[in-house]
Amino acid sequence: MSIVNETRALELIRQGEVVALPTETVYGLAGRIDSNDTLKKIFAVKQRPFFDPLIVHVHAVEQARALCREWPALWDVLARRFWPGPLTLISPKADSISSIITSGLETVAIRCPNHPVALKILREFGTPLAAPSANRFGRVSPTSAQHVEAEFNGEVAVVDGGPCLVGVESTVLATEYTDGVWRVKILRPGGVSRVHLRKALEEEGLKFQLLREESVASPGHLKAHYQPTSPVVLLNGLSWNDTLQKQTESRLGRKLNGAVELHLPATAQEAARVLYEEFRRLSTDPNRIIYIVRKPAHSGEDWEAVWDRVERASTTTF
Ligand code: TXA
Ligand code: MG
């Protein structure tokens, strides 16, 4: 049985083991940042390539500051508004941060998760923890302890903190201050939507530009990512039919066994919460298509993270 309590999780973490912990976004595979062996173990368990850097998790702003070479004024604002919560900040790293965490980059990703279990373990351990999502590389992130168990066949210890309420990963931000203007770059859309970021920055009276930047700066955010075992087809306005199945078969080069629809709930928040769970629930047959219809009502800035993940999960779009 791979479910462990918080006390055991802390013991294992102290010993340099990796332990899956709940956060509000998705479960993370946590390990201490001062042991290169532990960090390597995180990559090994996930089968993650070393070019994809890890996020460091903290329980308080002071802990985050100590990891950074610079702490721009804007970050006090962002931390006050959104931490603990699904926002990750990219900062020039302190010398003490292992280059295994950052994949050799000069920057480090930091976030303070909003989950009582994660916060308690971080507080009691006393040092930040590295934690990527607790899934094998390229696969769907886990939003429950049972998903983690299934992902690693029960071989990874996991603390059961219930289902994740946000359901998609954190928003990853990099910021830059030039000529009196904050350039706030979204490297990965996620749990904090553009709408909330803009509102907060406006309320603070800051001069800013909010940009989406798909760049090598977020190397883990590859095009084909978050993929369930069944093929996912995204329909932009079409209904499912036999011709589409034949076309999907010829694109994938194999015979497929029918299709099932993944219905997204009406609000972006609900859709984010259930998306990964639905991918897993419907992925019972690797030859059965999961299709998602992009409805006009499911649009707008608050849907950005959901469509980003659906697009990356999709093998084919019509
Ligand atoms: O919600 C989340 O962020 C979850 C939970 C567990 O906290 N974690 C998560 O970690 O999604 P992971 O490792 O699956 O995704 C981290 C993302 C990757 O896309 C990675 O490329 C990016 O953050 N990242 C990490 N360090 C970076 C850096 N220094 N510069 C740019 N992107 C970075
Ligand atoms: Mg991940």
mmCIF file of C-alpha atoms and ligand atoms in Angstrom:
data_model
loop_
_atom_site.group_PDB
_atom_site.id
_atom_site.type_symbol
_atom_site.label_atom_id
_atom_site.label_comp_id
_atom_site.label_asym_id
_atom_site.label_seq_id
_atom_site.Cartn_x
_atom_site.Cartn_y
_atom_site.Cartn_z
ATOM 1 C CA MET A 1 0.000 0.000 0.000
ATOM 2 C CA SER A 2 1.516 3.296 -0.989
ATOM 3 C CA ILE A 3 -0.689 5.646 1.054
ATOM 4 C CA VAL A 4 1.272 7.102 3.969
ATOM 5 C CA ASN A 5 0.407 9.614 6.690
ATOM 6 C CA GLU A 6 2.074 12.999 7.105
ATOM 7 C CA THR A 7 4.494 11.801 9.795
ATOM 8 C CA ARG A 8 5.745 8.949 7.625
ATOM 9 C CA ALA A 9 5.943 11.280 4.617
ATOM 10 C CA LEU A 10 8.201 13.627 6.586
ATOM 11 C CA GLU A 11 10.415 10.739 7.673
ATOM 12 C CA LEU A 12 10.772 9.544 4.095
ATOM 13 C CA ILE A 13 11.503 13.053 2.822
ATOM 14 C CA ARG A 14 14.168 13.511 5.522
ATOM 15 C CA GLN A 15 15.744 10.228 4.401
ATOM 16 C CA GLY A 16 15.972 11.564 0.855
ATOM 17 C CA GLU A 17 13.041 9.602 -0.593
ATOM 18 C CA VAL A 18 10.474 11.047 -2.984
ATOM 19 C CA VAL A 19 6.877 11.285 -1.726
ATOM 20 C CA ALA A 20 3.785 12.370 -3.623
ATOM 21 C CA LEU A 21 1.958 15.215 -1.872
ATOM 22 C CA PRO A 22 -1.402 16.837 -2.565
ATOM 23 C CA THR A 23 -1.536 20.450 -3.713
ATOM 24 C CA GLU A 24 -4.560 22.446 -4.836
ATOM 25 C CA THR A 25 -3.545 22.098 -8.508
ATOM 26 C CA VAL A 26 -2.277 18.527 -8.975
ATOM 27 C CA TYR A 27 -0.309 16.047 -6.850
ATOM 28 C CA GLY A 28 3.438 16.705 -6.794
ATOM 29 C CA LEU A 29 6.381 14.305 -6.440
ATOM 30 C CA ALA A 30 8.304 15.974 -3.632
ATOM 31 C CA GLY A 31 11.905 15.648 -2.542
ATOM 32 C CA ARG A 32 14.538 17.635 -0.658
ATOM 33 C CA ILE A 33 16.449 20.220 -2.674
ATOM 34 C CA ASP A 34 19.775 19.824 -0.876
ATOM 35 C CA SER A 35 20.422 16.274 -2.128
ATOM 36 C CA ASN A 36 21.386 15.737 -5.736
ATOM 37 C CA ASP A 37 20.621 12.033 -5.316
ATOM 38 C CA THR A 38 17.034 12.867 -4.341
ATOM 39 C CA LEU A 39 16.694 15.304 -7.225
ATOM 40 C CA LYS A 40 17.950 12.670 -9.646
ATOM 41 C CA LYS A 41 15.490 10.204 -8.150
ATOM 42 C CA ILE A 42 12.609 12.595 -8.931
ATOM 43 C CA PHE A 43 13.645 12.650 -12.589
ATOM 44 C CA ALA A 44 14.145 8.865 -12.633
ATOM 45 C CA VAL A 45 10.763 8.041 -11.078
ATOM 46 C CA LYS A 46 8.988 10.379 -13.495
ATOM 47 C CA GLN A 47 11.121 9.226 -16.439
ATOM 48 C CA ARG A 48 11.561 12.917 -17.038
ATOM 49 C CA PRO A 49 14.411 14.234 -19.170
ATOM 50 C CA PHE A 50 16.924 16.419 -17.326
ATOM 51 C CA PHE A 51 16.233 19.386 -19.624
ATOM 52 C CA ASP A 52 12.855 19.968 -17.967
ATOM 53 C CA PRO A 53 13.355 21.990 -14.738
ATOM 54 C CA LEU A 54 11.482 21.466 -11.458
ATOM 55 C CA ILE A 55 9.354 23.846 -9.379
ATOM 56 C CA VAL A 56 10.507 24.542 -5.819
ATOM 57 C CA HIS A 57 7.690 24.725 -3.261
ATOM 58 C CA VAL A 58 7.758 27.008 -0.224
ATOM 59 C CA HIS A 59 5.365 27.682 2.662
ATOM 60 C CA ALA A 60 6.108 31.388 3.010
ATOM 61 C CA VAL A 61 7.394 34.392 1.089
ATOM 62 C CA GLU A 62 10.570 34.630 3.221
ATOM 63 C CA GLN A 63 11.475 31.106 2.167
ATOM 64 C CA ALA A 64 11.001 32.080 -1.478
ATOM 65 C CA ARG A 65 13.209 35.165 -1.181
ATOM 66 C CA ALA A 66 16.105 33.065 0.048
ATOM 67 C CA LEU A 67 16.021 31.072 -3.201
ATOM 68 C CA CYS A 68 16.314 34.126 -5.431
ATOM 69 C CA ARG A 69 19.187 36.379 -6.414
ATOM 70 C CA GLU A 70 16.706 39.216 -6.975
ATOM 71 C CA TRP A 71 13.245 39.834 -5.605
ATOM 72 C CA PRO A 72 11.459 42.473 -7.709
ATOM 73 C CA ALA A 73 8.922 44.722 -5.983
ATOM 74 C CA LEU A 74 6.179 43.298 -8.199
ATOM 75 C CA TRP A 75 6.621 39.910 -6.549
ATOM 76 C CA ASP A 76 5.571 41.187 -3.169
ATOM 77 C CA VAL A 77 2.344 42.209 -4.870
ATOM 78 C CA LEU A 78 1.914 38.887 -6.687
ATOM 79 C CA ALA A 79 2.765 36.858 -3.586
ATOM 80 C CA ARG A 80 0.372 38.904 -1.438
ATOM 81 C CA ARG A 81 -2.415 38.494 -3.986
ATOM 82 C CA PHE A 82 -1.946 34.907 -5.099
ATOM 83 C CA TRP A 83 0.053 32.919 -2.525
ATOM 84 C CA PRO A 84 -0.617 30.431 -1.264
ATOM 85 C CA GLY A 85 -2.064 29.552 -4.644
ATOM 86 C CA PRO A 86 -1.584 28.308 -8.196
ATOM 87 C CA LEU A 87 1.025 30.838 -9.329
ATOM 88 C CA THR A 88 4.676 29.991 -10.063
ATOM 89 C CA LEU A 89 7.277 32.743 -10.364
ATOM 90 C CA ILE A 90 10.496 32.426 -12.345
ATOM 91 C CA SER A 91 13.415 34.207 -10.734
ATOM 92 C CA PRO A 92 17.208 34.475 -11.103
ATOM 93 C CA LYS A 93 18.365 31.688 -8.821
ATOM 94 C CA ALA A 94 20.475 31.905 -5.681
ATOM 95 C CA ASP A 95 23.852 30.136 -5.932
ATOM 96 C CA SER A 96 22.703 27.501 -3.458
ATOM 97 C CA ILE A 97 20.098 26.085 -5.875
ATOM 98 C CA SER A 98 21.283 22.910 -7.590
ATOM 99 C CA SER A 99 21.504 23.115 -11.361
ATOM 100 C CA ILE A 100 19.699 19.754 -11.474
ATOM 101 C CA ILE A 101 16.558 21.587 -10.302
ATOM 102 C CA THR A 102 16.893 24.292 -12.934
ATOM 103 C CA SER A 103 18.208 22.097 -15.776
ATOM 104 C CA GLY A 104 21.236 24.343 -15.918
ATOM 105 C CA LEU A 105 19.191 27.549 -16.276
ATOM 106 C CA GLU A 106 20.125 30.626 -14.251
ATOM 107 C CA THR A 107 16.508 30.914 -13.092
ATOM 108 C CA VAL A 108 14.407 28.937 -10.638
ATOM 109 C CA ALA A 109 10.627 28.358 -10.536
ATOM 110 C CA ILE A 110 8.969 28.914 -7.129
ATOM 111 C CA ARG A 111 5.475 28.531 -5.794
ATOM 112 C CA CYS A 112 3.606 28.386 -2.491
ATOM 113 C CA PRO A 113 0.835 25.764 -2.796
ATOM 114 C CA ASN A 114 -2.569 26.298 -1.220
ATOM 115 C CA HIS A 115 -3.175 22.935 0.385
ATOM 116 C CA PRO A 116 -3.158 22.303 4.142
ATOM 117 C CA VAL A 117 -1.188 19.039 3.828
ATOM 118 C CA ALA A 118 1.501 20.477 1.552
ATOM 119 C CA LEU A 119 1.809 23.599 3.703
ATOM 120 C CA LYS A 120 2.060 21.607 6.911
ATOM 121 C CA ILE A 121 4.768 19.314 5.525
ATOM 122 C CA LEU A 122 6.707 22.271 4.111
ATOM 123 C CA ARG A 123 6.477 24.093 7.434
ATOM 124 C CA GLU A 124 7.541 21.094 9.479
ATOM 125 C CA PHE A 125 10.335 20.082 7.138
ATOM 126 C CA GLY A 126 11.554 23.669 7.261
ATOM 127 C CA THR A 127 13.342 23.691 3.892
ATOM 128 C CA PRO A 128 11.698 24.093 0.468
ATOM 129 C CA LEU A 129 10.854 20.978 -1.555
ATOM 130 C CA ALA A 130 11.196 20.367 -5.274
ATOM 131 C CA ALA A 131 8.037 18.861 -6.731
ATOM 132 C CA PRO A 132 7.044 18.333 -10.340
ATOM 133 C CA SER A 133 3.609 16.897 -11.074
ATOM 134 C CA ALA A 134 3.446 13.263 -9.921
ATOM 135 C CA ASN A 135 2.983 11.633 -13.317
ATOM 136 C CA ARG A 136 5.247 9.988 -15.848
ATOM 137 C CA PHE A 137 6.703 12.421 -18.339
ATOM 138 C CA GLY A 138 4.260 13.557 -21.003
ATOM 139 C CA ARG A 139 1.241 12.061 -19.250
ATOM 140 C CA VAL A 140 -1.795 13.517 -17.516
ATOM 141 C CA SER A 141 -1.124 14.980 -14.062
ATOM 142 C CA PRO A 142 -2.790 13.252 -11.094
ATOM 143 C CA THR A 143 -5.576 15.040 -9.239
ATOM 144 C CA SER A 144 -6.114 12.373 -6.569
ATOM 145 C CA ALA A 145 -3.981 9.985 -4.501
ATOM 146 C CA GLN A 146 -5.545 7.090 -6.415
ATOM 147 C CA HIS A 147 -4.279 8.566 -9.701
ATOM 148 C CA VAL A 148 -0.754 8.638 -8.264
ATOM 149 C CA GLU A 149 -1.025 5.022 -7.167
ATOM 150 C CA ALA A 150 -2.225 3.985 -10.609
ATOM 151 C CA GLU A 151 0.506 6.022 -12.319
ATOM 152 C CA PHE A 152 3.349 4.364 -10.395
ATOM 153 C CA ASN A 153 1.729 0.972 -9.661
ATOM 154 C CA GLY A 154 1.708 1.712 -5.949
ATOM 155 C CA GLU A 155 5.507 2.056 -5.835
ATOM 156 C CA VAL A 156 5.598 5.696 -4.718
ATOM 157 C CA ALA A 157 4.506 6.778 -1.231
ATOM 158 C CA VAL A 158 1.610 9.238 -1.395
ATOM 159 C CA VAL A 159 -0.229 11.326 1.188
ATOM 160 C CA ASP A 160 -3.959 11.325 0.460
ATOM 161 C CA GLY A 161 -5.173 14.928 0.684
ATOM 162 C CA GLY A 162 -8.370 14.332 -1.287
ATOM 163 C CA PRO A 163 -9.152 15.487 -4.813
ATOM 164 C CA CYS A 164 -7.392 18.628 -6.083
ATOM 165 C CA LEU A 165 -9.751 21.585 -6.225
ATOM 166 C CA VAL A 166 -8.055 23.523 -9.033
ATOM 167 C CA GLY A 167 -7.311 20.496 -11.212
ATOM 168 C CA VAL A 168 -4.774 21.975 -13.661
ATOM 169 C CA GLU A 169 -1.206 23.056 -12.926
ATOM 170 C CA SER A 170 -0.148 26.476 -11.732
ATOM 171 C CA THR A 171 0.260 29.500 -13.988
ATOM 172 C CA VAL A 172 3.987 30.021 -14.658
ATOM 173 C CA LEU A 173 5.068 33.681 -14.875
ATOM 174 C CA ALA A 174 8.280 35.495 -15.699
ATOM 175 C CA THR A 175 8.473 39.264 -15.190
ATOM 176 C CA GLU A 176 10.705 42.029 -16.502
ATOM 177 C CA TYR A 177 10.812 45.737 -15.696
ATOM 178 C CA THR A 178 11.724 48.035 -18.570
ATOM 179 C CA ASP A 179 11.137 51.784 -19.016
ATOM 180 C CA GLY A 180 8.732 51.975 -16.103
ATOM 181 C CA VAL A 181 6.551 49.129 -17.382
ATOM 182 C CA TRP A 182 6.214 45.611 -15.960
ATOM 183 C CA ARG A 183 6.216 42.980 -18.669
ATOM 184 C CA VAL A 184 4.384 40.034 -17.163
ATOM 185 C CA LYS A 185 4.888 36.956 -19.327
ATOM 186 C CA ILE A 186 2.677 33.890 -18.996
ATOM 187 C CA LEU A 187 4.907 30.908 -19.829
ATOM 188 C CA ARG A 188 2.218 28.382 -18.924
ATOM 189 C CA PRO A 189 -1.456 29.303 -18.431
ATOM 190 C CA GLY A 190 -2.860 27.643 -15.318
ATOM 191 C CA GLY A 191 -4.798 27.963 -12.102
ATOM 192 C CA VAL A 192 -4.579 31.778 -11.902
ATOM 193 C CA SER A 193 -6.309 33.125 -14.989
ATOM 194 C CA ARG A 194 -5.294 36.140 -17.023
ATOM 195 C CA VAL A 195 -8.508 37.822 -15.832
ATOM 196 C CA HIS A 196 -7.395 37.633 -12.188
ATOM 197 C CA LEU A 197 -3.833 38.656 -12.972
ATOM 198 C CA ARG A 198 -4.968 41.704 -14.921
ATOM 199 C CA LYS A 199 -7.462 42.713 -12.232
ATOM 200 C CA ALA A 200 -4.825 42.479 -9.497
ATOM 201 C CA LEU A 201 -2.235 44.455 -11.474
ATOM 202 C CA GLU A 202 -4.809 47.131 -12.322
ATOM 203 C CA GLU A 203 -5.986 47.428 -8.739
ATOM 204 C CA GLU A 204 -2.379 47.950 -7.648
ATOM 205 C CA GLY A 205 -2.131 50.859 -10.099
ATOM 206 C CA LEU A 206 0.846 49.296 -11.910
ATOM 207 C CA LYS A 207 1.883 49.978 -15.491
ATOM 208 C CA PHE A 208 2.052 46.586 -17.111
ATOM 209 C CA GLN A 209 1.776 44.477 -20.224
ATOM 210 C CA LEU A 210 0.366 40.981 -19.853
ATOM 211 C CA LEU A 211 1.831 38.691 -22.507
ATOM 212 C CA ARG A 212 1.672 35.034 -23.449
ATOM 213 C CA GLU A 213 5.125 33.746 -24.150
ATOM 214 C CA GLU A 214 5.614 30.256 -25.497
ATOM 215 C CA SER A 215 9.325 29.907 -25.333
ATOM 216 C CA VAL A 216 12.185 27.588 -24.636
ATOM 217 C CA ALA A 217 12.261 29.309 -21.256
ATOM 218 C CA SER A 218 9.621 26.769 -20.215
ATOM 219 C CA PRO A 219 11.186 23.739 -21.843
ATOM 220 C CA GLY A 220 8.891 21.254 -20.171
ATOM 221 C CA HIS A 221 5.903 22.824 -21.766
ATOM 222 C CA LEU A 222 6.184 20.779 -24.918
ATOM 223 C CA LYS A 223 3.523 20.624 -27.580
ATOM 224 C CA ALA A 224 2.657 16.966 -27.035
ATOM 225 C CA HIS A 225 2.132 16.828 -23.295
ATOM 226 C CA TYR A 226 -0.559 15.882 -20.816
ATOM 227 C CA GLN A 227 -1.525 12.918 -22.997
ATOM 228 C CA PRO A 228 -3.962 10.241 -21.838
ATOM 229 C CA THR A 229 -3.453 6.696 -23.111
ATOM 230 C CA SER A 230 -6.456 6.985 -25.454
ATOM 231 C CA PRO A 231 -6.206 9.256 -28.507
ATOM 232 C CA VAL A 232 -7.890 12.625 -27.931
ATOM 233 C CA VAL A 233 -9.628 14.416 -30.791
ATOM 234 C CA LEU A 234 -10.607 18.063 -30.554
ATOM 235 C CA LEU A 235 -13.608 19.147 -32.642
ATOM 236 C CA ASN A 236 -13.812 22.838 -33.427
ATOM 237 C CA GLY A 237 -17.546 23.055 -34.060
ATOM 238 C CA LEU A 238 -18.067 19.699 -35.856
ATOM 239 C CA SER A 239 -20.107 16.786 -34.516
ATOM 240 C CA TRP A 240 -18.572 13.348 -34.240
ATOM 241 C CA ASN A 241 -19.235 11.014 -37.195
ATOM 242 C CA ASP A 242 -17.859 7.908 -38.934
ATOM 243 C CA THR A 243 -15.899 9.890 -41.505
ATOM 244 C CA LEU A 244 -13.974 11.604 -38.710
ATOM 245 C CA GLN A 245 -13.197 8.232 -37.176
ATOM 246 C CA LYS A 246 -11.827 6.996 -40.544
ATOM 247 C CA GLN A 247 -9.744 10.152 -40.910
ATOM 248 C CA THR A 248 -8.392 9.768 -37.377
ATOM 249 C CA GLU A 249 -7.523 6.132 -38.114
ATOM 250 C CA SER A 250 -5.610 7.094 -41.224
ATOM 251 C CA ARG A 251 -3.759 9.887 -39.345
ATOM 252 C CA LEU A 252 -2.793 7.554 -36.510
ATOM 253 C CA GLY A 253 -2.168 4.605 -38.811
ATOM 254 C CA ARG A 254 -4.251 2.114 -36.842
ATOM 255 C CA LYS A 255 -7.785 0.793 -36.495
ATOM 256 C CA LEU A 256 -9.805 2.422 -33.718
ATOM 257 C CA ASN A 257 -12.563 1.112 -31.589
ATOM 258 C CA GLY A 258 -15.300 3.790 -31.552
ATOM 259 C CA ALA A 259 -15.379 7.050 -29.645
ATOM 260 C CA VAL A 260 -16.662 8.562 -26.444
ATOM 261 C CA GLU A 261 -17.328 12.231 -25.715
ATOM 262 C CA LEU A 262 -15.725 14.094 -22.845
ATOM 263 C CA HIS A 263 -18.337 16.680 -21.850
ATOM 264 C CA LEU A 264 -16.857 19.791 -20.267
ATOM 265 C CA PRO A 265 -18.869 21.455 -17.495
ATOM 266 C CA ALA A 266 -20.261 24.950 -18.057
ATOM 267 C CA THR A 267 -17.698 27.008 -16.146
ATOM 268 C CA ALA A 268 -13.942 27.173 -16.741
ATOM 269 C CA GLN A 269 -13.256 26.527 -13.071
ATOM 270 C CA GLU A 270 -15.338 23.337 -13.048
ATOM 271 C CA ALA A 271 -13.892 22.231 -16.396
ATOM 272 C CA ALA A 272 -10.329 22.631 -15.051
ATOM 273 C CA ARG A 273 -11.214 20.743 -11.902
ATOM 274 C CA VAL A 274 -12.542 17.651 -13.706
ATOM 275 C CA LEU A 275 -10.513 17.596 -16.954
ATOM 276 C CA TYR A 276 -7.674 15.262 -15.920
ATOM 277 C CA GLU A 277 -9.971 13.013 -13.940
ATOM 278 C CA GLU A 278 -12.188 12.689 -17.006
ATOM 279 C CA PHE A 279 -9.207 11.926 -19.246
ATOM 280 C CA ARG A 280 -8.247 9.095 -16.903
ATOM 281 C CA ARG A 281 -11.810 7.817 -16.458
ATOM 282 C CA LEU A 282 -12.404 7.641 -20.197
ATOM 283 C CA SER A 283 -8.973 6.203 -21.090
ATOM 284 C CA THR A 284 -9.927 2.579 -20.554
ATOM 285 C CA ASP A 285 -9.151 1.469 -24.106
ATOM 286 C CA PRO A 286 -6.071 2.808 -25.939
ATOM 287 C CA ASN A 287 -7.945 2.312 -29.204
ATOM 288 C CA ARG A 288 -11.098 4.187 -28.252
ATOM 289 C CA ILE A 289 -11.130 7.864 -29.136
ATOM 290 C CA ILE A 290 -11.999 10.517 -26.569
ATOM 291 C CA TYR A 291 -13.452 13.540 -28.349
ATOM 292 C CA ILE A 292 -14.114 17.006 -27.012
ATOM 293 C CA VAL A 293 -16.315 19.550 -28.775
ATOM 294 C CA ARG A 294 -15.194 23.166 -28.434
ATOM 295 C CA LYS A 295 -18.466 24.982 -27.772
ATOM 296 C CA PRO A 296 -18.753 28.749 -28.339
ATOM 297 C CA ALA A 297 -19.856 29.200 -24.721
ATOM 298 C CA HIS A 298 -16.575 27.647 -23.550
ATOM 299 C CA SER A 299 -14.416 30.547 -24.575
ATOM 300 C CA GLY A 300 -12.846 33.618 -23.053
ATOM 301 C CA GLU A 301 -9.720 34.314 -21.049
ATOM 302 C CA ASP A 302 -10.723 32.201 -18.078
ATOM 303 C CA TRP A 303 -10.758 29.131 -20.370
ATOM 304 C CA GLU A 304 -7.130 29.611 -21.491
ATOM 305 C CA ALA A 305 -5.614 26.904 -19.258
ATOM 306 C CA VAL A 306 -8.304 24.332 -20.097
ATOM 307 C CA TRP A 307 -7.898 24.748 -23.869
ATOM 308 C CA ASP A 308 -4.129 24.810 -23.578
ATOM 309 C CA ARG A 309 -4.236 21.374 -21.886
ATOM 310 C CA VAL A 310 -6.874 19.978 -24.260
ATOM 311 C CA GLU A 311 -4.855 21.123 -27.289
ATOM 312 C CA ARG A 312 -1.690 19.539 -25.924
ATOM 313 C CA ALA A 313 -3.548 16.327 -25.118
ATOM 314 C CA SER A 314 -5.073 16.136 -28.611
ATOM 315 C CA THR A 315 -3.576 13.883 -31.224
ATOM 316 C CA THR A 316 -5.881 15.266 -33.908
ATOM 317 C CA THR A 317 -8.002 18.374 -34.418
ATOM 318 C CA PHE A 318 -10.849 18.828 -36.909
HETATM 319 O O1 TXA B 1 0.764 23.252 -10.166
HETATM 320 C C1 TXA B 1 1.938 22.980 -10.386
HETATM 321 O O2 TXA B 1 2.739 23.809 -10.826
HETATM 322 C C2 TXA B 1 2.397 21.540 -10.060
HETATM 323 C C3 TXA B 1 2.262 21.300 -8.565
HETATM 324 C C4 TXA B 1 2.798 19.964 -8.146
HETATM 325 O O3 TXA B 1 2.880 22.351 -7.874
HETATM 326 N N1 TXA B 1 3.734 21.325 -10.527
HETATM 327 C C5 TXA B 1 4.040 21.218 -11.843
HETATM 328 O O4 TXA B 1 5.376 20.931 -12.052
HETATM 329 O O5 TXA B 1 3.250 21.338 -12.740
HETATM 330 P P1 TXA B 1 5.943 20.431 -13.443
HETATM 331 O O6 TXA B 1 7.366 20.101 -13.139
HETATM 332 O O7 TXA B 1 5.135 19.335 -13.964
HETATM 333 O O8 TXA B 1 5.903 21.681 -14.351
HETATM 334 C C6 TXA B 1 6.824 22.727 -14.131
HETATM 335 C C7 TXA B 1 6.829 23.670 -15.282
HETATM 336 C C8 TXA B 1 7.469 23.031 -16.485
HETATM 337 O O9 TXA B 1 6.738 23.424 -17.642
HETATM 338 C C9 TXA B 1 8.869 23.643 -16.491
HETATM 339 O O10 TXA B 1 9.425 23.724 -17.781
HETATM 340 C C10 TXA B 1 8.593 25.029 -15.913
HETATM 341 O O11 TXA B 1 7.624 24.812 -14.929
HETATM 342 N N2 TXA B 1 9.797 25.577 -15.297
HETATM 343 C C11 TXA B 1 10.458 25.133 -14.216
HETATM 344 N N3 TXA B 1 11.562 25.872 -13.984
HETATM 345 C C12 TXA B 1 11.597 26.815 -14.944
HETATM 346 C C13 TXA B 1 12.484 27.890 -15.250
HETATM 347 N N4 TXA B 1 13.551 28.127 -14.526
HETATM 348 N N5 TXA B 1 12.201 28.667 -16.321
HETATM 349 C C14 TXA B 1 11.096 28.428 -17.058
HETATM 350 N N6 TXA B 1 10.220 27.429 -16.820
HETATM 351 C C15 TXA B 1 10.458 26.633 -15.783
HETATM 352 MG MG MG B 2 4.024 18.185 -15.209
#
